[in-house]
Amino acid sequence: MSRSFTPKVITANALLEGDVIYWSPEGTWVRTLSSAEVFEDEAVAQEQLLTASSQPAVAVGVYLADVAITDDGPTPIHFREEFRTRGPSNYAHGKQVKLS
Amino acid sequence: MYQYNDFDAAFVAERNAQFRAQVERRISGALTEDEFKPLRLMNGLYLQLHAYMLRVAIPYGTLNGAQMRQLAMIAETFDKGYGHFTTRQNIQYNWPKLKDVPDILDRLAEVEMHALQTSGNTIRNVTADHFAGAAADEVEDPRPTAELLRQWSTDHPEFQFLPRKFKLAVTGSAADRAVIRAHDIGIQIVEKDGEIGYKIIVGGGLGRTPMIGKTLAEFLPKADLLPFVEATVNVWNRLGRRDNKYKSRIKITVHEHGIDDIRARVLTRFEQIKPTFKGVDRDLFAQIQQNFDAPAYRNAPVDAHTAMRLANPAYASWSDTNITAHKNDSYAIVSISLKKHGATPGDASADQMRVMAELAETYGHDELRISHEQNVILPHVHQSDLPAIYAALREADLATANIGLISDIIACPGMDYCALATARSIPVAQEIAERFDELKLEHEIGALKIKISGCINACGHHHVGHIGILGLDRAGVENYQITLGGDGSEDAAIGERAGPGFSAEALVPAIERIIETYLDVRSEKAETFLQTYRRVGMGPFKAALYPDSKASAA
Amino acid sequence: MTVIVTDSGFAADDWNGGFCTLDSLPANDCAGVDLPSDAEPEDLRARLDGLSLIRVDFPSFADGRGFSIAAELRRMGYKGRLRAKGHVISDQYAMARRVGFDEVEIDDALAARQPEAEWLFRANWTKHDYQARLRG
Ligand code: SF4
């Protein structure tokens, strides 16, 4: 199965702030994609997805998102996920503020 | 303007207390996200791409200076210093935190505002002609009717869990500035043999299956409004499809059952419901109407305006585009453009909101309106005050002279904010506006409405844009489909798809080709884009859009 | 087990008249009937006098058809007990009462998650009611 499996991260929005969050290797929610755990095995990803989804008081709308593994760490494959790492494109007032 | 009575104030306070408790219960786990979601939606709170979004109702688009100031205060205190005015005459805050929302709602209540029913499967904020009460062509001010409907629909126990959302719009003029034919129910105030009544249009809507509304009642006596609308929503609540959200709106119900069948059902239900209204609603309507008496118009010479027009070409140009005739000859309706070239359509900073509030208080009988075209209106301005208003607007970067022109674009938030989006819309609007500003063609082109949506839900009304743009996701890349010939007015029409979509890079050049074609084939300068399109059809535009495809030229 | 919610809070079910379905109603002499959320209240018009309890199903709290069904039964003149059953949440209690339901029947799991106090919080449903003001 894993031969055609695209690497993935687990992502959601934080219940209290609504901010985009990612599931980290430590089993906690973090705010940047670069700190997210990347899953290359589907079974592990599904199992962690269950764990991550069992915190309804922290995270809302938990799902798996495709990433590519690059020298700079995971980067989103779909443009929607790319926007989620940065914030809106009309003003620099989302996550991009802290990233730059 | 309508002012809350004790009942309204207590109602909103009670609802806010309930929502505060609901937020606490969500955080504590007593409510699941599935259960909380419809409750937060009923209070205007969405979870979007990057954050929560709070949509605040501006009922029928009317507000006063103090309310606008409070919106500015909220933008600064709880958000990132700006707000976004929407096509449903609401304002959206893009960055509130969940725990702050109950406080924001309390602050809104201080100025008689709320976020009730701005989302969710319920009857939404009632919209109206943004020139209501000022327009020269009005049969009657639509706002008292809209306010009556607001009160009737607020917390209506039967209609909080409908198959889908339900939108009402009211206009008092034959010239439709409220897009009533694209609403679930559109209401036009009409006069017949000296009697005022309502024409009721049902089943209009955009989205995946766009439809122009059909006439449900040609002339409804005023007294029958609430039972008739209630009967209509009741019929749909029972009949509307709940198995597929793309088929749940009343436009599909009307389409599947036929307008005659729906009318028969509504009339049967109406007979049953009518006796439950004992006439108190009519007394209430009369009271509401008193709140909307015309302001005390000033009698003064208007020379200042005429002189300034001669002296200052920029002022003349602004007053050509941004001013509309008022029913009082010495007055004018001022449209403040929130479409500066290159800016985000519909956004206003807290400072700009305060400037507009101040202008309304100083010169505008303390009235402001939000238009569905995402601009702000000062509905009652004495013409002698126009030069001072223009100067103040220039200072605040609000004097763009482009109302009704190519850069006065409606754009939904699209993928810059919206969780449902398939592509961005704001950057498209920005690029088109900047490009045509650069070409200095805007005034030459004349009246033209471009409307952009970031997904098939069509919040940007693209189907009724003279040029409509729909952003889609084609295999992970943004792609834009163009429609031509749409019209949101009393001659409402759904735009026709021009052909295959364009990439983000190819889109602005494609729009340019459309415009070049128009300038080329119009019979005279006075023939608008829409008139030209209606005369010559899709052919020449298609040929310009797809020059390589021989078939399209045929 | 289920819990019956009224304005005075939680109680055990005191109805022992049983329930028929719409189909089995004509053949039996039932005092209670179960209506699904897609029922047509008109079908009951001739039988309303013989019924003491009508129970309307809410398969999901998002399915609001039951509210319209209740309103229609009341408009048809039904005076007996009217009960909403199933996935109704405490936030809907006021709506249920306002359209004419007397009580709500929920299962124990829902009652545990949404305890009595949350329902009693909405027992003031006669207050702040726009419909009452508009209809007179
Ligand atoms: S049209 Fe689509 S992208 Fe635009 S605001 Fe509506 S739902 Fe969001």
mmCIF file of N, CA, C and O in Angstrom, chain B residues 63-125:
data_model
loop_
_atom_site.group_PDB
_atom_site.id
_atom_site.type_symbol
_atom_site.label_atom_id
_atom_site.label_comp_id
_atom_site.label_asym_id
_atom_site.label_seq_id
_atom_site.Cartn_x
_atom_site.Cartn_y
_atom_site.Cartn_z
ATOM 1 N N LEU B 63 -27.450 51.895 8.907
ATOM 2 C CA LEU B 63 -26.861 52.126 10.224
ATOM 3 C C LEU B 63 -26.587 53.607 10.431
ATOM 4 O O LEU B 63 -26.645 54.401 9.485
ATOM 5 N N ASN B 64 -26.321 53.990 11.683
ATOM 6 C CA ASN B 64 -26.047 55.398 11.973
ATOM 7 C C ASN B 64 -24.589 55.563 12.373
ATOM 8 O O ASN B 64 -23.820 54.585 12.428
ATOM 9 N N GLY B 65 -24.207 56.796 12.643
ATOM 10 C CA GLY B 65 -22.813 57.095 12.944
ATOM 11 C C GLY B 65 -22.301 56.343 14.159
ATOM 12 O O GLY B 65 -21.203 55.775 14.129
ATOM 13 N N ALA B 66 -23.105 56.329 15.223
ATOM 14 C CA ALA B 66 -22.651 55.662 16.447
ATOM 15 C C ALA B 66 -22.415 54.172 16.191
ATOM 16 O O ALA B 66 -21.468 53.575 16.714
ATOM 17 N N GLN B 67 -23.267 53.578 15.375
ATOM 18 C CA GLN B 67 -23.097 52.154 15.074
ATOM 19 C C GLN B 67 -21.827 51.925 14.268
ATOM 20 O O GLN B 67 -21.066 50.988 14.525
ATOM 21 N N MET B 68 -21.587 52.795 13.287
ATOM 22 C CA MET B 68 -20.374 52.656 12.478
ATOM 23 C C MET B 68 -19.125 52.829 13.355
ATOM 24 O O MET B 68 -18.142 52.115 13.204
ATOM 25 N N ARG B 69 -19.196 53.765 14.301
ATOM 26 C CA ARG B 69 -18.052 53.955 15.215
ATOM 27 C C ARG B 69 -17.816 52.697 16.052
ATOM 28 O O ARG B 69 -16.675 52.312 16.315
ATOM 29 N N GLN B 70 -18.898 52.093 16.481
ATOM 30 C CA GLN B 70 -18.744 50.887 17.288
ATOM 31 C C GLN B 70 -18.135 49.760 16.456
ATOM 32 O O GLN B 70 -17.307 48.999 16.954
ATOM 33 N N LEU B 71 -18.518 49.689 15.186
ATOM 34 C CA LEU B 71 -17.920 48.681 14.316
ATOM 35 C C LEU B 71 -16.412 48.927 14.208
ATOM 36 O O LEU B 71 -15.607 47.990 14.184
ATOM 37 N N ALA B 72 -16.036 50.193 14.156
ATOM 38 C CA ALA B 72 -14.612 50.545 14.088
ATOM 39 C C ALA B 72 -13.914 50.127 15.382
ATOM 40 O O ALA B 72 -12.819 49.535 15.363
ATOM 41 N N MET B 73 -14.551 50.428 16.508
ATOM 42 C CA MET B 73 -13.969 50.070 17.803
ATOM 43 C C MET B 73 -13.758 48.554 17.887
ATOM 44 O O MET B 73 -12.702 48.083 18.327
ATOM 45 N N ILE B 74 -14.745 47.796 17.459
ATOM 46 C CA ILE B 74 -14.635 46.334 17.514
ATOM 47 C C ILE B 74 -13.488 45.863 16.612
ATOM 48 O O ILE B 74 -12.699 44.994 16.995
ATOM 49 N N ALA B 75 -13.377 46.463 15.435
ATOM 50 C CA ALA B 75 -12.298 46.078 14.511
ATOM 51 C C ALA B 75 -10.940 46.284 15.176
ATOM 52 O O ALA B 75 -10.024 45.478 15.010
ATOM 53 N N GLU B 76 -10.829 47.362 15.936
ATOM 54 C CA GLU B 76 -9.532 47.654 16.576
ATOM 55 C C GLU B 76 -9.295 46.814 17.816
ATOM 56 O O GLU B 76 -8.185 46.369 18.073
ATOM 57 N N THR B 77 -10.338 46.629 18.611
ATOM 58 C CA THR B 77 -10.157 45.952 19.890
ATOM 59 C C THR B 77 -10.064 44.435 19.738
ATOM 60 O O THR B 77 -9.264 43.794 20.402
ATOM 61 N N PHE B 78 -10.888 43.884 18.861
ATOM 62 C CA PHE B 78 -10.986 42.426 18.807
ATOM 63 C C PHE B 78 -10.496 41.834 17.496
ATOM 64 O O PHE B 78 -10.490 40.626 17.327
ATOM 65 N N ASP B 79 -10.151 42.683 16.542
ATOM 66 C CA ASP B 79 -9.765 42.151 15.242
ATOM 67 C C ASP B 79 -8.481 42.854 14.798
ATOM 68 O O ASP B 79 -7.752 43.377 15.633
ATOM 69 N N LYS B 80 -8.218 42.833 13.486
ATOM 70 C CA LYS B 80 -6.957 43.410 13.029
ATOM 71 C C LYS B 80 -7.138 44.785 12.406
ATOM 72 O O LYS B 80 -6.443 45.158 11.459
ATOM 73 N N GLY B 81 -8.120 45.540 12.911
ATOM 74 C CA GLY B 81 -8.225 46.936 12.510
ATOM 75 C C GLY B 81 -9.014 47.218 11.247
ATOM 76 O O GLY B 81 -8.994 48.334 10.742
ATOM 77 N N TYR B 82 -9.724 46.210 10.735
ATOM 78 C CA TYR B 82 -10.558 46.477 9.563
ATOM 79 C C TYR B 82 -11.761 45.547 9.571
ATOM 80 O O TYR B 82 -11.835 44.601 10.352
ATOM 81 N N GLY B 83 -12.689 45.839 8.692
ATOM 82 C CA GLY B 83 -13.846 44.975 8.516
ATOM 83 C C GLY B 83 -14.129 44.851 7.036
ATOM 84 O O GLY B 83 -13.650 45.642 6.221
ATOM 85 N N HIS B 84 -14.914 43.841 6.692
ATOM 86 C CA HIS B 84 -15.215 43.572 5.280
ATOM 87 C C HIS B 84 -16.725 43.626 5.083
ATOM 88 O O HIS B 84 -17.467 42.849 5.685
ATOM 89 N N PHE B 85 -17.180 44.556 4.239
ATOM 90 C CA PHE B 85 -18.610 44.661 3.951
ATOM 91 C C PHE B 85 -18.976 43.700 2.827
ATOM 92 O O PHE B 85 -18.257 43.597 1.833
ATOM 93 N N THR B 86 -20.100 43.002 3.012
ATOM 94 C CA THR B 86 -20.416 41.884 2.127
ATOM 95 C C THR B 86 -21.574 42.193 1.180
ATOM 96 O O THR B 86 -22.252 43.204 1.323
ATOM 97 N N THR B 87 -21.804 41.261 0.268
ATOM 98 C CA THR B 87 -22.890 41.415 -0.699
ATOM 99 C C THR B 87 -24.260 41.249 -0.060
ATOM 100 O O THR B 87 -25.259 41.427 -0.722
ATOM 101 N N ARG B 88 -24.297 40.863 1.201
ATOM 102 C CA ARG B 88 -25.604 40.812 1.871
ATOM 103 C C ARG B 88 -25.705 41.909 2.916
ATOM 104 O O ARG B 88 -26.376 41.790 3.924
ATOM 105 N N GLN B 89 -25.027 42.995 2.665
ATOM 106 C CA GLN B 89 -25.103 44.192 3.503
ATOM 107 C C GLN B 89 -24.698 43.908 4.946
ATOM 108 O O GLN B 89 -25.158 44.561 5.872
ATOM 109 N N ASN B 90 -23.843 42.921 5.139
ATOM 110 C CA ASN B 90 -23.331 42.648 6.473
ATOM 111 C C ASN B 90 -21.896 43.151 6.563
ATOM 112 O O ASN B 90 -21.309 43.555 5.564
ATOM 113 N N ILE B 91 -21.331 43.060 7.782
ATOM 114 C CA ILE B 91 -19.887 43.283 7.915
ATOM 115 C C ILE B 91 -19.284 42.029 8.532
ATOM 116 O O ILE B 91 -19.882 41.416 9.423
ATOM 117 N N GLN B 92 -18.130 41.641 8.029
ATOM 118 C CA GLN B 92 -17.449 40.466 8.550
ATOM 119 C C GLN B 92 -16.128 40.871 9.187
ATOM 120 O O GLN B 92 -15.378 41.654 8.639
ATOM 121 N N TYR B 93 -15.893 40.264 10.351
ATOM 122 C CA TYR B 93 -14.588 40.387 11.001
ATOM 123 C C TYR B 93 -13.857 39.069 10.787
ATOM 124 O O TYR B 93 -14.418 37.997 11.054
ATOM 125 N N ASN B 94 -12.632 39.153 10.338
ATOM 126 C CA ASN B 94 -11.935 37.946 9.909
ATOM 127 C C ASN B 94 -11.085 37.264 10.968
ATOM 128 O O ASN B 94 -10.577 36.173 10.715
ATOM 129 N N TRP B 95 -10.897 37.889 12.133
ATOM 130 C CA TRP B 95 -9.949 37.309 13.084
ATOM 131 C C TRP B 95 -10.422 37.275 14.538
ATOM 132 O O TRP B 95 -9.587 37.377 15.446
ATOM 133 N N PRO B 96 -11.696 37.133 14.819
ATOM 134 C CA PRO B 96 -12.070 37.109 16.244
ATOM 135 C C PRO B 96 -11.677 35.785 16.898
ATOM 136 O O PRO B 96 -11.586 34.763 16.230
ATOM 137 N N LYS B 97 -11.449 35.836 18.193
ATOM 138 C CA LYS B 97 -11.179 34.603 18.950
ATOM 139 C C LYS B 97 -12.496 34.127 19.564
ATOM 140 O O LYS B 97 -13.331 34.939 19.953
ATOM 141 N N LEU B 98 -12.633 32.817 19.655
ATOM 142 C CA LEU B 98 -13.900 32.256 20.136
ATOM 143 C C LEU B 98 -14.323 32.870 21.465
ATOM 144 O O LEU B 98 -15.462 33.276 21.653
ATOM 145 N N LYS B 99 -13.385 32.964 22.386
ATOM 146 C CA LYS B 99 -13.780 33.421 23.723
ATOM 147 C C LYS B 99 -14.145 34.911 23.731
ATOM 148 O O LYS B 99 -14.826 35.367 24.645
ATOM 149 N N ASP B 100 -13.696 35.668 22.728
ATOM 150 C CA ASP B 100 -14.044 37.095 22.666
ATOM 151 C C ASP B 100 -15.416 37.346 22.060
ATOM 152 O O ASP B 100 -15.971 38.442 22.201
ATOM 153 N N VAL B 101 -15.943 36.357 21.350
ATOM 154 C CA VAL B 101 -17.157 36.623 20.581
ATOM 155 C C VAL B 101 -18.336 37.052 21.466
ATOM 156 O O VAL B 101 -19.038 38.007 21.135
ATOM 157 N N PRO B 102 -18.563 36.394 22.616
ATOM 158 C CA PRO B 102 -19.659 36.890 23.463
ATOM 159 C C PRO B 102 -19.480 38.360 23.857
ATOM 160 O O PRO B 102 -20.461 39.121 23.896
ATOM 161 N N ASP B 103 -18.240 38.778 24.091
ATOM 162 C CA ASP B 103 -18.006 40.198 24.420
ATOM 163 C C ASP B 103 -18.313 41.092 23.223
ATOM 164 O O ASP B 103 -18.884 42.176 23.368
ATOM 165 N N ILE B 104 -17.896 40.641 22.037
ATOM 166 C CA ILE B 104 -18.183 41.441 20.840
ATOM 167 C C ILE B 104 -19.691 41.612 20.683
ATOM 168 O O ILE B 104 -20.190 42.707 20.400
ATOM 169 N N LEU B 105 -20.419 40.515 20.904
ATOM 170 C CA LEU B 105 -21.870 40.600 20.757
ATOM 171 C C LEU B 105 -22.467 41.583 21.762
ATOM 172 O O LEU B 105 -23.392 42.333 21.437
ATOM 173 N N ASP B 106 -21.915 41.603 22.961
ATOM 174 C CA ASP B 106 -22.408 42.577 23.949
ATOM 175 C C ASP B 106 -22.123 44.005 23.491
ATOM 176 O O ASP B 106 -22.941 44.905 23.674
ATOM 177 N N ARG B 107 -20.954 44.197 22.916
ATOM 178 C CA ARG B 107 -20.617 45.542 22.422
ATOM 179 C C ARG B 107 -21.555 45.959 21.295
ATOM 180 O O ARG B 107 -21.933 47.118 21.176
ATOM 181 N N LEU B 108 -21.899 45.005 20.447
ATOM 182 C CA LEU B 108 -22.836 45.306 19.366
ATOM 183 C C LEU B 108 -24.192 45.688 19.944
ATOM 184 O O LEU B 108 -24.841 46.629 19.487
ATOM 185 N N ALA B 109 -24.603 44.950 20.973
ATOM 186 C CA ALA B 109 -25.920 45.216 21.569
ATOM 187 C C ALA B 109 -25.989 46.634 22.132
ATOM 188 O O ALA B 109 -27.048 47.262 22.119
ATOM 189 N N GLU B 110 -24.838 47.157 22.587
ATOM 190 C CA GLU B 110 -24.827 48.533 23.104
ATOM 191 C C GLU B 110 -25.319 49.525 22.062
ATOM 192 O O GLU B 110 -25.838 50.580 22.396
ATOM 193 N N VAL B 111 -25.102 49.207 20.779
ATOM 194 C CA VAL B 111 -25.570 50.115 19.725
ATOM 195 C C VAL B 111 -26.691 49.471 18.901
ATOM 196 O O VAL B 111 -26.874 49.789 17.724
ATOM 197 N N GLU B 112 -27.448 48.578 19.537
ATOM 198 C CA GLU B 112 -28.616 47.973 18.895
ATOM 199 C C GLU B 112 -28.243 47.204 17.638
ATOM 200 O O GLU B 112 -28.868 47.333 16.586
ATOM 201 N N MET B 113 -27.180 46.417 17.740
ATOM 202 C CA MET B 113 -26.808 45.566 16.626
ATOM 203 C C MET B 113 -26.610 44.138 17.129
ATOM 204 O O MET B 113 -26.493 43.902 18.328
ATOM 205 N N HIS B 114 -26.568 43.205 16.185
ATOM 206 C CA HIS B 114 -26.413 41.807 16.550
ATOM 207 C C HIS B 114 -25.865 41.031 15.365
ATOM 208 O O HIS B 114 -25.701 41.584 14.276
ATOM 209 N N ALA B 115 -25.597 39.758 15.602
ATOM 210 C CA ALA B 115 -25.116 38.886 14.519
ATOM 211 C C ALA B 115 -26.102 37.754 14.284
ATOM 212 O O ALA B 115 -25.759 36.733 13.711
ATOM 213 N N LEU B 116 -27.335 37.959 14.738
ATOM 214 C CA LEU B 116 -28.321 36.883 14.676
ATOM 215 C C LEU B 116 -28.651 36.495 13.246
ATOM 216 O O LEU B 116 -28.885 37.344 12.399
ATOM 217 N N GLN B 117 -28.682 35.200 13.019
ATOM 218 C CA GLN B 117 -29.174 34.652 11.759
ATOM 219 C C GLN B 117 -28.441 35.225 10.542
ATOM 220 O O GLN B 117 -29.033 35.420 9.492
ATOM 221 N N THR B 118 -27.164 35.516 10.720
ATOM 222 C CA THR B 118 -26.381 35.911 9.553
ATOM 223 C C THR B 118 -25.767 34.687 8.890
ATOM 224 O O THR B 118 -25.056 34.808 7.907
ATOM 225 N N SER B 119 -26.000 33.517 9.471
ATOM 226 C CA SER B 119 -25.604 32.294 8.783
ATOM 227 C C SER B 119 -26.446 31.153 9.322
ATOM 228 O O SER B 119 -27.361 31.376 10.105
ATOM 229 N N GLY B 120 -26.156 29.940 8.888
ATOM 230 C CA GLY B 120 -26.944 28.801 9.324
ATOM 231 C C GLY B 120 -28.162 28.575 8.437
ATOM 232 O O GLY B 120 -28.480 29.390 7.568
ATOM 233 N N ASN B 121 -28.841 27.457 8.688
ATOM 234 C CA ASN B 121 -29.990 27.081 7.871
ATOM 235 C C ASN B 121 -31.250 27.719 8.411
ATOM 236 O O ASN B 121 -32.149 27.061 8.929
ATOM 237 N N THR B 122 -31.297 29.014 8.275
ATOM 238 C CA THR B 122 -32.366 29.788 8.867
ATOM 239 C C THR B 122 -32.673 30.966 7.948
ATOM 240 O O THR B 122 -32.066 31.088 6.890
ATOM 241 N N ILE B 123 -33.616 31.794 8.332
ATOM 242 C CA ILE B 123 -33.910 32.970 7.513
ATOM 243 C C ILE B 123 -32.851 34.025 7.820
ATOM 244 O O ILE B 123 -32.693 34.444 8.960
ATOM 245 N N ARG B 124 -32.139 34.418 6.802
ATOM 246 C CA ARG B 124 -30.985 35.297 6.990
ATOM 247 C C ARG B 124 -31.387 36.767 7.088
ATOM 248 O O ARG B 124 -32.532 37.131 6.829
ATOM 249 N N ASN B 125 -30.370 37.563 7.418
ATOM 250 C CA ASN B 125 -30.552 39.012 7.471
ATOM 251 C C ASN B 125 -31.303 39.503 6.228
ATOM 252 O O ASN B 125 -30.906 39.213 5.109
#
